[in-house]
């Protein structure tokens, strides 16, 4: 038996962050000694971006991504250095780079942020002509600075990642053994303990879940879905030799995944699963094909560079080819309605205009207009203006504070580098406190890095502050002039409303199995967020053309579904015990935790609103139902919970499969990751 356990907070691993910051400091200091201040800026900026990439949470090796980021930074430095002396060529390079950077948000928010960081290195290139040797030195040091972060993370990987890799290997090995047993014995019991340990290895607090990538849920959610499918297929194994063949082929593939086998071994094993699935017919064939798709996703995670939320929609057989997939994700956004394409256009227009204004005015710090644009402009719609203003405010605070410090105290080159590293560390620490604090810390870090050459006076503060205001105004104006389409805004508001309703439901559900701090206040706050989101959704619906009967029909269905979720939550809240039952079974508690994680869905991405993986949610509901018999006679509220979860699951799955107007079969409703 297990009592409800408190939900704790996990942060960046302190030692890894310190090593990364020391790496930035060391590389920048060496570059300042060996090269020019421009080379030090390039090396420090590249090291900072590569370090942020290296610290991203993922159980797979970060080295390939760090190498790619390092090369991207070096190319940006080289492109800026070679073209900056001739303004027309420089503007063309800035426009091309910014458009490419904007489109990289189709891959992930991290990819878009890294590309924007590289663009900052590009636009800060000196307008005076540099020799080829100087440019080569700067780009080479940028490459070295980034690769140094890869060396650090390879030598000292975070302990959490090692634990997660071990848990993944154990889970897939256990699934392989389960598949082998089910092939001959349909009544065989699957071992849930490795999956419970896997979920615990990836479980984060609610605060961290909002900041960390949604990949975490995918890493343990996929094995749980595979377990459900194996169990369903195992019922047919003894009666159907072809089903047993699929299970055995799947077991072989799962063993190879657990062993982290190379591509040449996994390829034929995956092909055998696909071939065995094709031999079936009827309902069993559908289950076998679902297993084949899930194993293909597992292979993609094993071999590729993409995260679960990017892989799930692909649903394609065969081995992963990361570059081809990346190109496909970007091509999918090359439509006028795409928020990613519109963001790329906004970023290109605003950044190029900022560089043009700075060059035309002849201002020494005119480049800061474009830097501000790159720091504050995001492919958001629903919260663009409030968050954009917040980032502009934070950037202005950081710029004024750092520039004033430099102008008054005139720190030397190494001191400026050290201050830049300190504020970069503050940005890591401030990740839990919101984008305004992070924006201020990052702006201050960039200012200190740019001021390694000295020569700053009090007039610099005013120039940079004015450039920040101009850049922020450009970011807002370009969004006003080129907004996302009304249907995209409606879809995003709908996703936000569903997300807040689900957050309310998740809070109620968690209170059945965990002691929450101030549960009444948490429930009230969740309900108020849902009410605010409903108001915003209705406003977006009112701004959208509603004479189309398909839109009206979808709105009615959507509202009715959300009302059903609210009714179930009200029923649960009325039966909520003051404290979780001390007799709750540990497996039931873990199943509820898994259900809550699946219910909370994947966070909104630049390319799509918040969405729910209907298949993963259904699998989590099955896990809850399977553990319900473990409840004791004293667990009456928990039995009510199981019944209401069935209703919530059905409603959310129905919402996930609804395709509103404007969505084609190739581009399904974005709240679903079917």
XYZ file of C-alpha atoms in Angstrom:
674
model
C 0.000 0.000 0.000
C 1.194 3.518 -0.667
C 0.145 6.826 0.766
C -0.211 9.891 -1.417
C 3.266 11.336 -1.907
C 3.953 15.066 -2.138
C 4.837 16.580 -5.468
C 8.340 18.084 -5.366
C 10.259 20.536 -7.509
C 13.199 19.554 -9.700
C 15.576 22.106 -11.191
C 18.506 22.091 -13.549
C 21.332 19.974 -12.192
C 23.469 22.562 -10.445
C 26.807 21.015 -11.343
C 25.943 20.785 -15.047
C 24.940 24.458 -15.185
C 28.104 25.541 -13.363
C 30.292 23.505 -15.716
C 28.513 24.998 -18.725
C 28.966 28.554 -17.421
C 32.632 27.930 -16.639
C 33.003 26.603 -20.177
C 31.522 29.831 -21.568
C 33.857 31.871 -19.366
C 36.952 29.893 -20.313
C 36.300 29.838 -24.053
C 35.473 33.563 -24.177
C 38.561 34.474 -22.153
C 40.788 32.418 -24.451
C 39.160 33.965 -27.534
C 39.688 37.443 -26.084
C 43.359 36.636 -25.570
C 43.938 34.997 -28.958
C 41.704 37.093 -31.175
C 39.780 40.332 -31.312
C 36.824 41.418 -29.142
C 34.592 40.378 -32.043
C 36.028 36.860 -31.880
C 35.395 36.763 -28.134
C 31.782 37.827 -28.683
C 31.337 35.094 -31.289
C 32.919 32.418 -29.098
C 30.950 33.449 -26.011
C 27.637 33.638 -27.839
C 28.162 30.273 -29.522
C 29.212 28.645 -26.255
C 26.147 30.033 -24.470
C 23.728 28.758 -27.139
C 25.429 25.363 -27.349
C 25.404 25.121 -23.563
C 21.673 25.798 -23.437
C 21.191 23.066 -26.044
C 23.373 20.650 -24.097
C 21.317 21.203 -20.940
C 17.989 20.401 -22.608
C 16.329 17.461 -20.904
C 16.532 14.278 -22.926
C 17.847 10.790 -22.153
C 19.525 10.553 -25.557
C 22.954 11.943 -26.302
C 23.016 15.716 -26.741
C 26.296 15.651 -28.677
C 24.844 15.552 -32.233
C 22.587 18.531 -31.519
C 25.395 20.466 -29.840
C 27.602 19.892 -32.878
C 24.809 21.069 -35.199
C 24.249 24.202 -33.087
C 27.988 24.925 -33.037
C 28.166 24.710 -36.820
C 25.109 26.966 -37.127
C 26.726 29.578 -34.872
C 29.986 29.456 -36.817
C 28.135 29.884 -40.113
C 26.242 32.889 -38.739
C 29.483 34.544 -37.619
C 31.103 33.860 -40.997
C 28.086 35.119 -42.951
C 27.952 38.315 -40.912
C 31.673 38.956 -41.071
C 31.934 38.434 -44.834
C 28.901 40.539 -45.796
C 28.655 43.294 -43.177
C 30.940 45.755 -44.978
C 28.548 46.037 -47.959
C 25.093 47.015 -46.709
C 22.951 45.614 -49.601
C 24.612 42.211 -49.310
C 24.339 42.316 -45.521
C 20.614 43.096 -45.681
C 20.075 40.194 -48.074
C 21.966 37.840 -45.754
C 20.005 39.061 -42.718
C 16.685 38.616 -44.532
C 17.541 35.104 -45.729
C 18.843 34.029 -42.341
C 15.890 35.439 -40.411
C 13.377 33.763 -42.721
C 15.157 30.445 -42.238
C 15.292 31.043 -38.490
C 11.573 31.753 -38.406
C 10.764 28.558 -40.295
C 12.845 26.500 -37.849
C 10.092 26.980 -35.287
C 8.315 24.255 -37.297
C 10.840 21.810 -35.835
C 10.547 22.975 -32.233
C 10.687 26.063 -30.065
C 14.268 25.176 -29.146
C 15.311 25.074 -32.802
C 13.674 28.444 -33.409
C 15.345 30.006 -30.378
C 18.759 28.681 -31.394
C 18.343 30.052 -34.913
C 17.339 33.438 -33.478
C 20.428 33.349 -31.265
C 22.572 32.720 -34.321
C 20.860 35.643 -36.039
C 21.886 37.883 -33.121
C 25.525 36.948 -33.750
C 24.976 37.794 -37.419
C 23.386 41.235 -36.959
C 25.994 42.321 -34.407
C 28.796 41.896 -36.945
C 31.015 44.954 -37.277
C 30.045 47.210 -40.237
C 33.714 47.734 -41.076
C 35.465 45.405 -43.474
C 37.341 42.555 -41.795
C 40.062 40.479 -43.354
C 39.386 36.890 -44.286
C 41.778 35.826 -41.530
C 39.836 37.786 -38.913
C 36.508 36.347 -40.043
C 37.920 32.823 -40.154
C 39.358 33.209 -36.675
C 36.052 34.452 -35.262
C 33.989 31.698 -36.877
C 36.547 29.071 -35.869
C 36.494 30.220 -32.261
C 32.686 30.192 -32.357
C 32.820 26.573 -33.515
C 35.323 25.696 -30.789
C 33.215 27.467 -28.163
C 30.168 25.428 -29.091
C 32.026 22.134 -29.325
C 33.562 22.743 -25.898
C 30.058 22.503 -24.449
C 29.614 19.186 -26.223
C 32.813 17.899 -24.638
C 31.656 19.003 -21.183
C 28.272 17.313 -21.450
C 29.855 14.154 -22.900
C 32.376 13.902 -20.052
C 29.879 14.799 -17.307
C 26.354 13.859 -18.395
C 23.616 14.630 -15.919
C 22.888 11.777 -13.515
C 19.173 12.057 -14.262
C 19.811 11.217 -17.919
C 21.755 8.086 -16.995
C 18.940 6.960 -14.707
C 16.400 7.607 -17.453
C 18.379 5.626 -20.035
C 18.659 2.694 -17.644
C 14.925 2.838 -16.909
C 14.151 2.935 -20.636
C 16.333 -0.102 -21.326
C 14.715 -2.028 -18.472
C 11.198 -1.122 -19.633
C 11.768 -2.181 -23.250
C 13.493 -5.378 -22.133
C 10.510 -6.157 -19.902
C 8.074 -5.449 -22.751
C 10.026 -7.858 -24.951
C 9.701 -10.568 -22.316
C 5.975 -9.808 -21.955
C 5.484 -10.127 -25.725
C 7.243 -13.504 -25.743
C 5.012 -14.837 -22.942
C 1.822 -13.468 -24.511
C 2.639 -15.191 -27.814
C 2.010 -18.564 -26.128
C -0.127 -17.694 -23.101
C -2.953 -15.143 -23.530
C -3.502 -15.112 -19.762
C 0.066 -14.128 -18.953
C 0.380 -11.109 -16.693
C 2.503 -8.214 -17.896
C 5.065 -6.788 -15.505
C 4.025 -3.213 -14.698
C 6.838 -2.434 -12.271
C 9.452 -1.441 -14.916
C 6.907 0.945 -16.466
C 6.127 2.458 -13.069
C 9.842 3.001 -12.445
C 10.198 4.464 -15.932
C 7.418 6.976 -15.294
C 8.961 7.947 -11.964
C 12.326 8.512 -13.666
C 10.721 11.054 -15.999
C 8.118 12.582 -13.662
C 8.430 16.315 -13.052
C 6.669 18.765 -10.810
C 3.888 20.851 -12.284
C 6.147 23.928 -12.331
C 8.831 22.124 -14.297
C 6.277 20.478 -16.603
C 5.378 23.928 -17.919
C 9.022 24.672 -18.740
C 10.510 21.350 -19.774
C 9.880 19.808 -23.181
C 6.821 17.563 -23.629
C 9.260 14.855 -24.685
C 9.258 13.605 -21.098
C 5.737 12.231 -21.278
C 6.432 10.673 -24.653
C 9.436 8.759 -23.379
C 7.422 6.811 -20.820
C 3.983 7.155 -22.436
C 4.980 5.211 -25.556
C 6.071 2.056 -23.660
C 2.796 2.184 -21.710
C 0.815 2.305 -24.954
C 2.885 -0.574 -26.338
C 2.032 -2.610 -23.225
C -1.719 -2.066 -23.774
C -1.449 -3.081 -27.443
C 0.626 -6.170 -26.618
C -2.021 -7.259 -24.118
C -4.813 -6.805 -26.671
C -2.899 -8.714 -29.336
C -1.913 -11.433 -26.867
C -5.539 -12.489 -26.488
C -5.449 -13.652 -30.123
C -1.979 -15.215 -30.065
C -2.831 -18.862 -29.269
C -5.809 -18.865 -31.664
C -4.016 -17.135 -34.522
C -0.501 -18.155 -35.447
C 0.018 -14.927 -37.379
C -0.751 -12.875 -34.248
C 1.794 -14.918 -32.325
C 4.313 -14.206 -35.091
C 3.695 -10.467 -34.705
C 4.223 -10.727 -30.950
C 7.445 -12.672 -31.361
C 8.765 -10.275 -34.003
C 7.828 -7.390 -31.722
C 9.645 -9.051 -28.829
C 12.809 -9.328 -30.920
C 12.588 -5.658 -31.906
C 11.942 -4.545 -28.318
C 15.034 -6.440 -27.181
C 17.121 -4.668 -29.823
C 15.760 -1.286 -28.712
C 16.617 -2.131 -25.096
C 20.155 -3.026 -26.189
C 20.427 0.239 -28.173
C 21.318 -1.833 -31.217
C 22.571 -0.121 -34.395
C 20.473 0.710 -37.441
C 21.647 -2.311 -39.451
C 20.104 -4.681 -36.881
C 16.950 -2.724 -36.107
C 15.988 -2.219 -39.763
C 15.371 -5.903 -40.601
C 13.628 -6.461 -37.246
C 11.204 -3.610 -37.917
C 10.561 -4.965 -41.407
C 9.680 -8.380 -39.913
C 7.096 -6.765 -37.631
C 5.528 -4.927 -40.572
C 5.484 -8.082 -42.702
C 3.914 -10.170 -39.921
C 1.218 -7.541 -39.330
C 0.266 -7.648 -43.019
C -0.609 -11.354 -42.716
C -3.514 -10.665 -40.361
C -7.063 -9.580 -41.135
C -10.038 -7.992 -39.414
C -9.824 -6.437 -35.960
C -6.617 -8.324 -35.150
C -4.919 -6.730 -38.153
C -5.864 -3.255 -36.861
C -4.321 -4.014 -33.459
C -1.184 -5.443 -35.091
C -0.804 -2.389 -37.292
C -1.166 -0.167 -34.230
C 1.647 -2.133 -32.591
C 3.734 -1.729 -35.742
C 3.195 2.045 -35.679
C 4.102 2.238 -32.005
C 7.264 0.204 -32.481
C 8.170 2.430 -35.423
C 7.863 5.439 -33.097
C 10.087 3.679 -30.571
C 12.684 3.102 -33.283
C 12.425 6.755 -34.317
C 13.116 7.816 -30.743
C 15.988 5.350 -30.543
C 17.727 6.418 -33.738
C 16.493 9.914 -34.548
C 17.036 13.414 -33.224
C 13.377 14.308 -32.811
C 11.216 14.387 -29.722
C 8.052 12.305 -29.191
C 5.604 15.099 -29.982
C 7.300 15.597 -33.366
C 7.444 11.886 -34.183
C 3.920 10.809 -33.276
C 2.152 12.646 -36.137
C 4.515 11.171 -38.751
C 3.156 7.616 -38.511
C 5.317 6.349 -41.321
C 7.032 2.966 -41.680
C 10.722 2.491 -42.174
C 13.823 3.853 -40.483
C 14.120 7.497 -39.516
C 16.008 9.970 -41.659
C 16.217 13.056 -39.501
C 17.118 15.585 -42.173
C 14.350 14.394 -44.477
C 11.864 14.582 -41.619
C 13.041 18.097 -40.743
C 12.556 19.205 -44.323
C 9.095 17.651 -44.341
C 8.078 19.439 -41.147
C 9.173 22.767 -42.616
C 7.487 22.114 -45.985
C 4.240 21.374 -44.159
C 4.258 24.986 -42.889
C 4.696 26.572 -46.318
C 1.088 27.661 -46.609
C -0.347 31.149 -46.202
C -2.500 30.116 -43.239
C 0.480 28.661 -41.357
C 1.426 30.634 -38.210
C 5.041 29.544 -38.720
C 5.264 31.007 -42.225
C 3.686 34.244 -41.046
C 6.112 34.412 -38.137
C 9.042 33.901 -40.505
C 7.777 36.749 -42.659
C 7.261 39.006 -39.630
C 10.725 38.221 -38.314
C 12.324 38.851 -41.698
C 10.547 42.170 -42.231
C 11.148 43.506 -38.715
C 14.780 42.419 -38.386
C 15.721 43.650 -41.859
C 13.952 46.947 -41.201
C 15.820 47.251 -37.911
C 19.195 46.718 -39.570
C 18.268 49.167 -42.329
C 17.275 51.837 -39.811
C 20.447 51.344 -37.815
C 22.686 51.535 -40.877
C 20.817 54.528 -42.326
C 21.051 56.474 -39.065
C 24.735 55.695 -38.741
C 24.189 54.984 -35.051
C 26.976 53.054 -33.367
C 24.492 50.850 -31.563
C 21.828 50.753 -34.253
C 22.212 46.981 -34.475
C 20.387 46.760 -31.143
C 17.104 47.473 -32.947
C 17.379 44.159 -34.785
C 18.668 42.391 -31.660
C 15.552 43.515 -29.776
C 13.316 42.227 -32.569
C 15.038 38.850 -32.463
C 14.718 38.665 -28.683
C 11.028 39.552 -28.379
C 9.287 38.297 -31.536
C 7.718 34.831 -31.277
C 5.188 32.917 -33.382
C 2.493 33.334 -30.753
C -0.999 34.599 -31.381
C -3.165 34.433 -28.297
C -0.625 35.959 -25.929
C 1.666 37.759 -28.346
C 1.000 41.297 -27.240
C 1.106 40.773 -23.481
C 4.160 38.533 -23.615
C 5.825 40.661 -26.264
C 5.400 43.771 -24.110
C 6.734 41.825 -21.136
C 9.816 40.754 -23.074
C 10.351 44.311 -24.332
C 10.114 45.609 -20.757
C 12.525 42.984 -19.460
C 14.950 43.637 -22.301
C 14.842 47.398 -21.658
C 15.517 46.880 -17.948
C 18.474 44.608 -18.660
C 19.881 46.958 -21.295
C 19.661 50.055 -19.090
C 21.064 48.306 -16.016
C 24.002 46.645 -17.789
C 24.839 49.667 -19.962
C 24.729 51.994 -16.952
C 27.026 49.699 -14.988
C 29.498 49.529 -17.870
C 29.373 53.272 -18.533
C 29.963 54.177 -14.883
C 32.502 51.551 -13.791
C 34.230 50.673 -17.089
C 34.987 47.013 -16.330
C 37.802 45.434 -18.317
C 37.378 42.761 -20.944
C 37.652 39.768 -18.597
C 35.429 41.467 -16.024
C 32.766 42.054 -18.682
C 32.969 38.406 -19.701
C 32.583 37.331 -16.079
C 29.561 39.604 -15.637
C 28.005 38.195 -18.815
C 28.417 34.678 -17.430
C 26.919 35.722 -14.083
C 23.807 37.100 -15.761
C 23.570 34.024 -17.966
C 23.486 32.005 -14.755
C 20.771 34.312 -13.410
C 18.752 33.570 -16.561
C 18.957 29.836 -15.759
C 17.897 30.466 -12.166
C 15.059 32.755 -13.276
C 13.517 30.177 -15.612
C 10.849 29.446 -12.963
C 9.926 33.104 -12.514
C 8.728 34.104 -15.976
C 9.899 35.583 -19.229
C 10.297 39.176 -17.955
C 13.104 38.252 -15.542
C 14.713 35.924 -18.075
C 14.569 38.625 -20.771
C 16.228 41.147 -18.445
C 18.996 38.719 -17.481
C 19.675 37.669 -21.087
C 19.732 41.281 -22.291
C 22.229 42.185 -19.567
C 24.388 39.169 -20.452
C 24.434 40.166 -24.133
C 25.315 43.780 -23.256
C 28.242 42.744 -21.066
C 29.475 40.362 -23.768
C 29.248 43.062 -26.443
C 31.132 45.509 -24.195
C 34.296 43.423 -23.823
C 36.101 46.015 -25.949
C 35.152 48.881 -23.593
C 34.604 52.396 -24.955
C 31.127 52.796 -23.433
C 29.983 56.157 -22.054
C 26.766 57.571 -20.632
C 25.370 58.395 -24.078
C 25.429 54.673 -24.840
C 22.691 54.043 -22.291
C 20.314 56.419 -24.037
C 21.154 55.079 -27.516
C 20.593 51.467 -26.532
C 17.417 52.254 -24.620
C 16.041 54.135 -27.625
C 17.042 51.277 -29.957
C 15.248 48.827 -27.660
C 12.038 50.854 -27.825
C 12.254 51.091 -31.625
C 12.900 47.355 -31.948
C 10.008 46.539 -29.635
C 7.709 48.858 -31.571
C 8.736 47.164 -34.825
C 7.913 43.758 -33.343
C 4.434 44.883 -32.293
C 3.706 46.784 -35.519
C 4.678 43.901 -37.772
C 2.400 41.590 -35.796
C -0.489 44.037 -36.082
C 0.051 44.403 -39.831
C 0.509 40.680 -40.475
C -1.578 38.794 -37.878
C -2.442 35.135 -37.922
C -5.722 34.181 -39.576
C -8.959 34.347 -37.586
C -9.412 30.575 -37.770
C -5.910 29.988 -36.420
C -6.658 32.336 -33.520
C -9.946 30.527 -32.884
C -8.191 27.155 -32.886
C -5.561 28.423 -30.467
C -8.153 29.912 -28.135
C -10.050 26.618 -28.300
C -6.875 24.762 -27.389
C -6.264 27.121 -24.481
C -9.811 26.683 -23.220
C -9.574 22.908 -23.397
C -6.192 23.067 -21.665
C -7.521 25.119 -18.755
C -10.573 22.861 -18.404
C -8.250 19.853 -18.358
C -5.948 21.549 -15.832
C -8.976 21.995 -13.579
C -9.905 18.335 -14.050
C -6.308 17.240 -13.414
C -6.173 19.239 -10.183
C -9.349 17.554 -8.934
C -8.108 14.091 -9.947
C -4.705 14.559 -8.307
C -6.380 15.570 -5.046
C -7.856 12.042 -4.816
C -4.397 10.427 -4.579
C -2.050 13.194 -3.368
C -2.026 15.694 -0.539
C -1.991 19.080 -2.266
C -0.886 22.322 -0.676
C -3.978 24.481 -0.142
C -6.281 22.352 -2.360
C -9.231 24.747 -2.098
C -7.136 27.649 -3.368
C -5.656 25.508 -6.151
C -9.083 24.368 -7.309
C -10.442 27.906 -7.197
C -7.491 29.267 -9.177
C -7.810 26.492 -11.785
C -11.520 27.205 -12.150
C -10.925 30.935 -12.579
C -8.306 30.283 -15.277
C -10.826 28.112 -17.091
C -13.467 30.849 -16.840
C -11.037 33.447 -18.235
C -10.091 31.127 -21.087
C -13.761 30.558 -21.900
C -14.271 34.326 -22.114
C -11.302 34.635 -24.489
C -12.588 31.723 -26.581
C -16.025 33.289 -26.920
C -14.383 36.573 -27.952
C -12.383 34.773 -30.652
C -15.520 32.958 -31.787
C -17.325 36.290 -32.023
C -14.516 37.710 -34.169
C -14.684 34.752 -36.569
C -17.152 34.550 -39.432
C -19.997 32.422 -38.042
C -22.363 32.376 -41.008
C -20.666 29.142 -42.071
C -22.861 26.278 -40.776
C -19.816 24.061 -40.271
C -18.276 26.588 -37.875
C -21.542 26.911 -35.937
C -21.914 23.131 -35.735
C -18.360 22.707 -34.499
C -18.802 25.463 -31.881
C -21.949 23.791 -30.532
C -20.213 20.418 -30.311
C -17.150 21.891 -28.668
C -19.127 23.813 -26.045
C -21.264 20.766 -25.226
C -18.180 18.590 -24.782
C -16.519 21.094 -22.478
C -19.699 21.353 -20.424
C -19.639 17.568 -20.006
C -16.069 17.738 -18.678
C -17.098 20.496 -16.263
C -20.049 18.419 -15.022
C -17.815 15.408 -14.339
C -15.341 17.618 -12.494
C -18.137 19.050 -10.357
C -19.230 15.516 -9.461
C -15.684 14.584 -8.505
C -15.190 17.744 -6.475
C -18.364 17.030 -4.504
C -17.006 13.589 -3.481
C -13.415 14.721 -2.931
C -12.104 13.465 0.450
C -10.277 15.867 2.729
C -7.181 13.656 2.438
C -6.278 10.760 0.124
C -7.085 7.334 1.486
C -4.051 5.765 3.219
C -5.070 2.370 1.804
C -4.722 3.355 -1.865
C -2.775 0.772 -3.816
C 0.562 1.990 -5.215
C -0.180 0.674 -8.699
C -3.536 2.474 -8.723
C -1.857 5.719 -7.619
C 0.764 5.349 -10.351
C -1.945 4.642 -12.925
C -3.774 7.824 -11.870
C -0.516 9.783 -12.162
C -0.041 8.409 -15.658
C -3.618 9.286 -16.570
C -3.174 12.863 -15.341
C 0.006 13.254 -17.384
C -1.724 11.924 -20.499
C -4.795 14.070 -19.834
C -2.718 17.236 -19.575
C -1.581 16.662 -23.147
C 1.326 18.149 -25.033
C 2.021 21.862 -24.517
C 1.237 24.210 -27.359
C 3.896 24.345 -30.050
C 4.604 27.194 -32.437
C 2.944 25.191 -35.204
C -0.157 24.048 -33.316
C -2.228 24.796 -30.213
C -2.300 22.625 -27.122
C -3.315 19.093 -27.990
C -4.123 15.722 -26.488
C -2.749 12.405 -27.709
C -6.018 10.470 -27.878
C -4.309 7.094 -28.138
C -2.097 7.736 -25.119
C -5.058 8.976 -23.075
C -7.075 5.874 -23.956
C -4.143 3.661 -22.961
C -3.827 5.492 -19.639
C -7.564 5.028 -19.017
C -7.185 1.290 -19.635
C -4.348 1.194 -17.103
C -6.578 2.884 -14.498
C -9.423 0.474 -15.220
C -7.078 -2.526 -14.927
C -5.857 -1.415 -11.491
C -9.334 -0.550 -10.149
C -9.871 -4.113 -8.770
C -6.904 -3.479 -6.461
C -8.950 -0.901 -4.523
C -10.204 -1.903 -1.089
C -13.757 -1.606 0.193
C -12.795 1.610 2.004
C -11.830 3.361 -1.232
C -15.326 4.504 -2.220
C -14.279 7.965 -3.508
C -11.621 6.352 -5.680
C -14.267 4.123 -7.270
C -16.321 7.217 -8.094
C -13.159 8.651 -9.616
C -12.737 5.622 -11.896
C -16.303 5.980 -13.162
C -16.007 9.689 -13.924
C -12.648 9.189 -15.635
C -14.384 7.006 -18.204
C -16.718 9.913 -19.039
C -13.898 12.457 -19.175
C -11.824 10.162 -21.385
C -14.641 9.635 -23.865
C -15.390 13.361 -24.097
C -11.752 14.383 -24.539
C -11.139 11.662 -27.137
C -14.236 12.826 -29.026
C -12.936 16.411 -28.967
C -9.545 15.222 -30.163
C -11.102 13.572 -33.205
C -13.307 16.499 -34.213
C -12.051 18.343 -37.298
C -13.358 21.916 -37.437
C -13.717 23.991 -40.553
C -10.498 24.828 -42.294
C -8.786 21.560 -41.370
C -8.049 19.063 -44.104
C -7.458 15.375 -43.680
C -3.760 16.004 -44.090
C -3.807 18.585 -41.293
C -6.126 17.303 -38.529
C -7.536 19.273 -35.661
C -4.521 20.531 -33.767
C -5.728 19.563 -30.307
C -5.124 15.962 -31.311
C -1.921 14.101 -31.822
C -3.696 11.035 -33.014
